mmCIF file of C-alpha atoms in Angstrom:
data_model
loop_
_atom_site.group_PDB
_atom_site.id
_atom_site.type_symbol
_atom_site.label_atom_id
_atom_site.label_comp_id
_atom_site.label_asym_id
_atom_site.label_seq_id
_atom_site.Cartn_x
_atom_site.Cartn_y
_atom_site.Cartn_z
ATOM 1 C CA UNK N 1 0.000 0.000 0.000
ATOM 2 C CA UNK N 2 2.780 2.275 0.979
ATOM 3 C CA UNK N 3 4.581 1.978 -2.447
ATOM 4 C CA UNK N 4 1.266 2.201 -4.145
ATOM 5 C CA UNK N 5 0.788 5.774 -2.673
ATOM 6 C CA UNK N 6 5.182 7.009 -2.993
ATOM 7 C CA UNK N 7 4.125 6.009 -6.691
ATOM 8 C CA UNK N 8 1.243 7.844 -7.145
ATOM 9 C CA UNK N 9 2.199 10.677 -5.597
ATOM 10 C CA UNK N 10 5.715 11.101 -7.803
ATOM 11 C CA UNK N 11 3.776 10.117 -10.349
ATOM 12 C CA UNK N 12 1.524 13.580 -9.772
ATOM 13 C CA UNK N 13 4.824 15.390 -9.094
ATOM 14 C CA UNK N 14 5.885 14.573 -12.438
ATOM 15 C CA UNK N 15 2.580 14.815 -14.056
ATOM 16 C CA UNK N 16 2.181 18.728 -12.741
ATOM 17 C CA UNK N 17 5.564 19.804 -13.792
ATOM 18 C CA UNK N 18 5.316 18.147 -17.441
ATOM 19 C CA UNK N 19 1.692 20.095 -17.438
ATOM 20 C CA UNK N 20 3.354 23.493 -16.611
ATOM 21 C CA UNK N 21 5.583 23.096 -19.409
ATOM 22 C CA UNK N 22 4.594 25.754 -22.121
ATOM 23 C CA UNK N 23 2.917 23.929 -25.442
ATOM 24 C CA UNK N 24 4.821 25.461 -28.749
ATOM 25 C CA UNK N 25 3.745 24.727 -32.274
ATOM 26 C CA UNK N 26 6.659 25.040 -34.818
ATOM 27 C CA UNK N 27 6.724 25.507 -38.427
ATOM 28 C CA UNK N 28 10.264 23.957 -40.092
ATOM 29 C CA UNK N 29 12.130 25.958 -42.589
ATOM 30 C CA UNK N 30 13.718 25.086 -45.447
ATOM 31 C CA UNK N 31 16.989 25.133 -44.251
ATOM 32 C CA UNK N 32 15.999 22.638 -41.199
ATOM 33 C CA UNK N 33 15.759 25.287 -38.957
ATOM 34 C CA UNK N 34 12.301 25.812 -37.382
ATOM 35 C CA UNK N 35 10.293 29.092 -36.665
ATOM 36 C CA UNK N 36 7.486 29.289 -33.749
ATOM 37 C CA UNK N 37 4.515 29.298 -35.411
ATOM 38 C CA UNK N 38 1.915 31.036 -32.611
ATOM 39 C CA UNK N 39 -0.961 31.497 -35.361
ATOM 40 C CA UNK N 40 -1.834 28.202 -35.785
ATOM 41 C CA UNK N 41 -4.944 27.491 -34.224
ATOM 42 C CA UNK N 42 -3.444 24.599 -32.210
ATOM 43 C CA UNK N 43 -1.401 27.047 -30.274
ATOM 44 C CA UNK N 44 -3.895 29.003 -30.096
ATOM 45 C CA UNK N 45 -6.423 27.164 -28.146
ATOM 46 C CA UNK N 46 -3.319 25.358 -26.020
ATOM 47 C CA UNK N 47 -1.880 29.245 -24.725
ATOM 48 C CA UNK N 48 -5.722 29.832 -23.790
ATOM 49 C CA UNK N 49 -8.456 27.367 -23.039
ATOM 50 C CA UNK N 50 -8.514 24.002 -25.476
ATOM 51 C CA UNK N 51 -12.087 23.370 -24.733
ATOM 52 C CA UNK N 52 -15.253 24.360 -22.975
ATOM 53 C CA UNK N 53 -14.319 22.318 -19.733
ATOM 54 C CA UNK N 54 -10.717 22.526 -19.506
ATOM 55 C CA UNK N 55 -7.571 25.081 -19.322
ATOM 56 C CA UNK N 56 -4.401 23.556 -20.964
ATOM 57 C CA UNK N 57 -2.652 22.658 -17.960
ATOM 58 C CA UNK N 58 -5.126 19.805 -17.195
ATOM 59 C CA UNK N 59 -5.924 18.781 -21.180
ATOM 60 C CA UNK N 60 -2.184 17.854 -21.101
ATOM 61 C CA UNK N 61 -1.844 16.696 -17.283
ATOM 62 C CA UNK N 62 -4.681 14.374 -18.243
ATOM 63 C CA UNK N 63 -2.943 13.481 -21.550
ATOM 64 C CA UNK N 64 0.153 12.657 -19.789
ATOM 65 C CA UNK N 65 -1.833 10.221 -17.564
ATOM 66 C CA UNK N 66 -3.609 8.110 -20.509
ATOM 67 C CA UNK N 67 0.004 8.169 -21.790
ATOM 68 C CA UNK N 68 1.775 6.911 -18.586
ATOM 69 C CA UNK N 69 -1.040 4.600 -17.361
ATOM 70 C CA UNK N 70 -2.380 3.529 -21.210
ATOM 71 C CA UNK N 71 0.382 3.996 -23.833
ATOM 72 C CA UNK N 72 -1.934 6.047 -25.583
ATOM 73 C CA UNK N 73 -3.361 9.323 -25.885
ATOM 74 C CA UNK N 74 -5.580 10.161 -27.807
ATOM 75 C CA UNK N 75 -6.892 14.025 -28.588
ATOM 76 C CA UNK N 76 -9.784 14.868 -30.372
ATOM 77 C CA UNK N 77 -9.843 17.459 -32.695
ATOM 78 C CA UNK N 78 -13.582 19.542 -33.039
ATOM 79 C CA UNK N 79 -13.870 22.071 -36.121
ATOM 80 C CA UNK N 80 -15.888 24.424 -36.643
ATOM 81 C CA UNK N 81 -16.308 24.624 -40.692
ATOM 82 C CA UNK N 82 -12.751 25.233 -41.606
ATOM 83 C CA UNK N 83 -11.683 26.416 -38.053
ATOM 84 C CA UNK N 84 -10.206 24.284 -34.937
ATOM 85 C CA UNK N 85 -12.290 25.106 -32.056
ATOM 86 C CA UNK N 86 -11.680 22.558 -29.697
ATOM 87 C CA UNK N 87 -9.036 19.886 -28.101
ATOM 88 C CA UNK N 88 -10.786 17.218 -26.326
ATOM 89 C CA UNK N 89 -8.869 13.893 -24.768
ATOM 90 C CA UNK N 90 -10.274 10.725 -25.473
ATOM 91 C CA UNK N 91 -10.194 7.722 -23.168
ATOM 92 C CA UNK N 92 -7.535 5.097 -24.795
ATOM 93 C CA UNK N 93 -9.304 2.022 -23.107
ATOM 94 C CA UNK N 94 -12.574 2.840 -25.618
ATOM 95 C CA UNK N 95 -10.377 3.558 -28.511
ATOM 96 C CA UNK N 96 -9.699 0.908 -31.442
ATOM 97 C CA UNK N 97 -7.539 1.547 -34.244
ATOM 98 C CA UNK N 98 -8.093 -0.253 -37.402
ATOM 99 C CA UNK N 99 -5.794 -0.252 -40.841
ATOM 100 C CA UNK N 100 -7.486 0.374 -43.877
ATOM 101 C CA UNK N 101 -7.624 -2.597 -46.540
ATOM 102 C CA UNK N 102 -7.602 0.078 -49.492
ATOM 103 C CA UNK N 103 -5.000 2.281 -48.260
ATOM 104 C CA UNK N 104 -1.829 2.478 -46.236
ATOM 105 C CA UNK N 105 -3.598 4.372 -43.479
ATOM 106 C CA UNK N 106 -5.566 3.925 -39.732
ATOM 107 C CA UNK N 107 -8.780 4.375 -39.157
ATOM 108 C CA UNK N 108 -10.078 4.974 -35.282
ATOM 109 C CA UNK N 109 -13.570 4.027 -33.791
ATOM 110 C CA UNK N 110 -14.269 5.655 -30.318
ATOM 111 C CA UNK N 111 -17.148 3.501 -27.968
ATOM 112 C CA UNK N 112 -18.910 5.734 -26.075
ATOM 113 C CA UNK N 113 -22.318 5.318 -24.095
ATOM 114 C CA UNK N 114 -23.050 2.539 -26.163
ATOM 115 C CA UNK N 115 -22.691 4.237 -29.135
ATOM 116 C CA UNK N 116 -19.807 3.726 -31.815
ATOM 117 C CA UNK N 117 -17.887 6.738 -33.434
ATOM 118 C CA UNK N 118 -15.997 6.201 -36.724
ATOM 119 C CA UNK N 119 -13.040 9.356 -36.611
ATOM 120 C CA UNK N 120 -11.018 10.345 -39.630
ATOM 121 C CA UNK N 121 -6.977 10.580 -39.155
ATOM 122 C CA UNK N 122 -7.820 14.647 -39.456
ATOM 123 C CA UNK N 123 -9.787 14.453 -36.328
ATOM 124 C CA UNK N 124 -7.551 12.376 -33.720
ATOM 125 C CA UNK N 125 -4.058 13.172 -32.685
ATOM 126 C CA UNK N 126 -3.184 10.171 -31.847
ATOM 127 C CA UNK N 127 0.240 10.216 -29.529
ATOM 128 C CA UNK N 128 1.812 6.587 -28.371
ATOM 129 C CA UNK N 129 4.308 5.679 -25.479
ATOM 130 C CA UNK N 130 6.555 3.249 -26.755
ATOM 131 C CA UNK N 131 5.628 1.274 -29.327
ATOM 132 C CA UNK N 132 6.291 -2.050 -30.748
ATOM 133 C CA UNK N 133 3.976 -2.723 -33.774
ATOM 134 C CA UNK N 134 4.202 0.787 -35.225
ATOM 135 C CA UNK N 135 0.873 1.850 -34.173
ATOM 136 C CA UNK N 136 -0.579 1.094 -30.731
ATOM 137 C CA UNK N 137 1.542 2.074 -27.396
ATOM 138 C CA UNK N 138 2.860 0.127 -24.510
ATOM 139 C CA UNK N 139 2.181 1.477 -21.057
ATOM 140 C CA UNK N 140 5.609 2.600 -19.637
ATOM 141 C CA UNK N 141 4.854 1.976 -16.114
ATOM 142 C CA UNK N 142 2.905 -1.383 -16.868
ATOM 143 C CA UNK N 143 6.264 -2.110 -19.115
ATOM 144 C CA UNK N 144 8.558 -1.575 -16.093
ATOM 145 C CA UNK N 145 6.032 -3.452 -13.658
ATOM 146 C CA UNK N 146 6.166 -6.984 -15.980
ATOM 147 C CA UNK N 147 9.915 -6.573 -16.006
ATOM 148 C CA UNK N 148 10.223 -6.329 -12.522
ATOM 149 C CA UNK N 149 7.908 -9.209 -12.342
ATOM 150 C CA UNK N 150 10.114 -10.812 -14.162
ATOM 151 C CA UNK N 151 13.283 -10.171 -12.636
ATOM 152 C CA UNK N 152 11.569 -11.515 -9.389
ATOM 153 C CA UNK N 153 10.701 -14.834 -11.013
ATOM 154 C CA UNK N 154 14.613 -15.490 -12.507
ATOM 155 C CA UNK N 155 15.768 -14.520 -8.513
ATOM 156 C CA UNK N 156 13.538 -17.307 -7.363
ATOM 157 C CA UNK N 157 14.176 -19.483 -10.104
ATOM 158 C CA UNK N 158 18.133 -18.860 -9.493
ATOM 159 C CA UNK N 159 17.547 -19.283 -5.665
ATOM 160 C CA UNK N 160 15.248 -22.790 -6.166
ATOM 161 C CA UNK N 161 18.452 -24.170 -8.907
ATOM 162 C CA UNK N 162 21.398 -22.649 -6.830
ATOM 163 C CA UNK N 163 20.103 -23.753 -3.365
ATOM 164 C CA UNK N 164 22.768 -26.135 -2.097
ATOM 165 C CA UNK N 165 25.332 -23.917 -3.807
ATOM 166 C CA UNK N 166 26.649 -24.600 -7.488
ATOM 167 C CA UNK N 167 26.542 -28.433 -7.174
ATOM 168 C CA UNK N 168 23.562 -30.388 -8.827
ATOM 169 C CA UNK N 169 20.959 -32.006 -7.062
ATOM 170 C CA UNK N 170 21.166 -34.365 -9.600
ATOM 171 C CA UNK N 171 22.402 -37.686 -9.176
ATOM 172 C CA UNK N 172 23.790 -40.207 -11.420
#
């Protein structure tokens, strides 16, 4: 229980400070360099309010959870016409992503309330942890927890094999 709550607790540490970090949108120039770009709409709604509910600091604390918890996150993009008007996250454990037969591309269908959403590529943002097929991510902290798992199994293996020292238990 103890561990449960030091790791929760750095984990908010970490989650607030990665939060407060400012959200830039670049443009890259032609010579590799790269420019800020602070009228593109995406900036634009991160330096003041993303969406109806939220202020940026929690759209990309709680984007920084899905990613550390899930291995996904998973923003939804809302336009207005032509116009970005809204960043929403999207819960990665109601997400599936699908490839398309015809094309080299991903499609993504979002369950929600019993109802099923078919999204284009130009309405998700889709960010992944660390990933192993290319497409969907691997929790990092679920990652770390099977290979600690693991590493305890090999100690008791190595104990169980090694228990009289380095001489077999086997007789012939």
């Amino acid at each position: 229980l103890e561990f449960r709550r030091v790791l929760f607790r750095s984990g908010a540490i970490s989650l607030d400070d990665v939060a407060s970090l400012p959200v830039n949108v670049y443009r890259r120039q032609d010579d590799g360099g790269r420019i800020l770009e602070s009228s593109a709409p995406f900036y634009r709604l991160m330096k003041t309010r993303p969406n109806i509910t939220q202020h940026s600091f929690l759209l990309v604390k709680q984007l920084m959870l899905h990613l550390l918890l899930r291995g996904n996150a998973f923003l939804f993009k809302e336009w207005n016409g032509a116009e970005l008007s809204g960043l929403y996250a999207l819960n990665p454990e109601r997400m599936e992503i699908k490839k398309m037969q015809d094309r080299n591309e991903y499609s993504y269908r979002y369950h929600l309330d019993g109802s099923v959403y078919d999204l284009t590529r130009d309405s998700i943002l889709h960010i992944p942890a660390m990933v192993w097929d290319g497409v969907w991510g691997l929790s990092p902290i679920e990652y770390a927890n099977k290979a600690a798992r693991l590493g305890n199994r090999m100690d008791d293996y190595a104990e169980r094999v090694f228990d009289g020292g380095i001489h077999s238990k086997l007789k012939v």
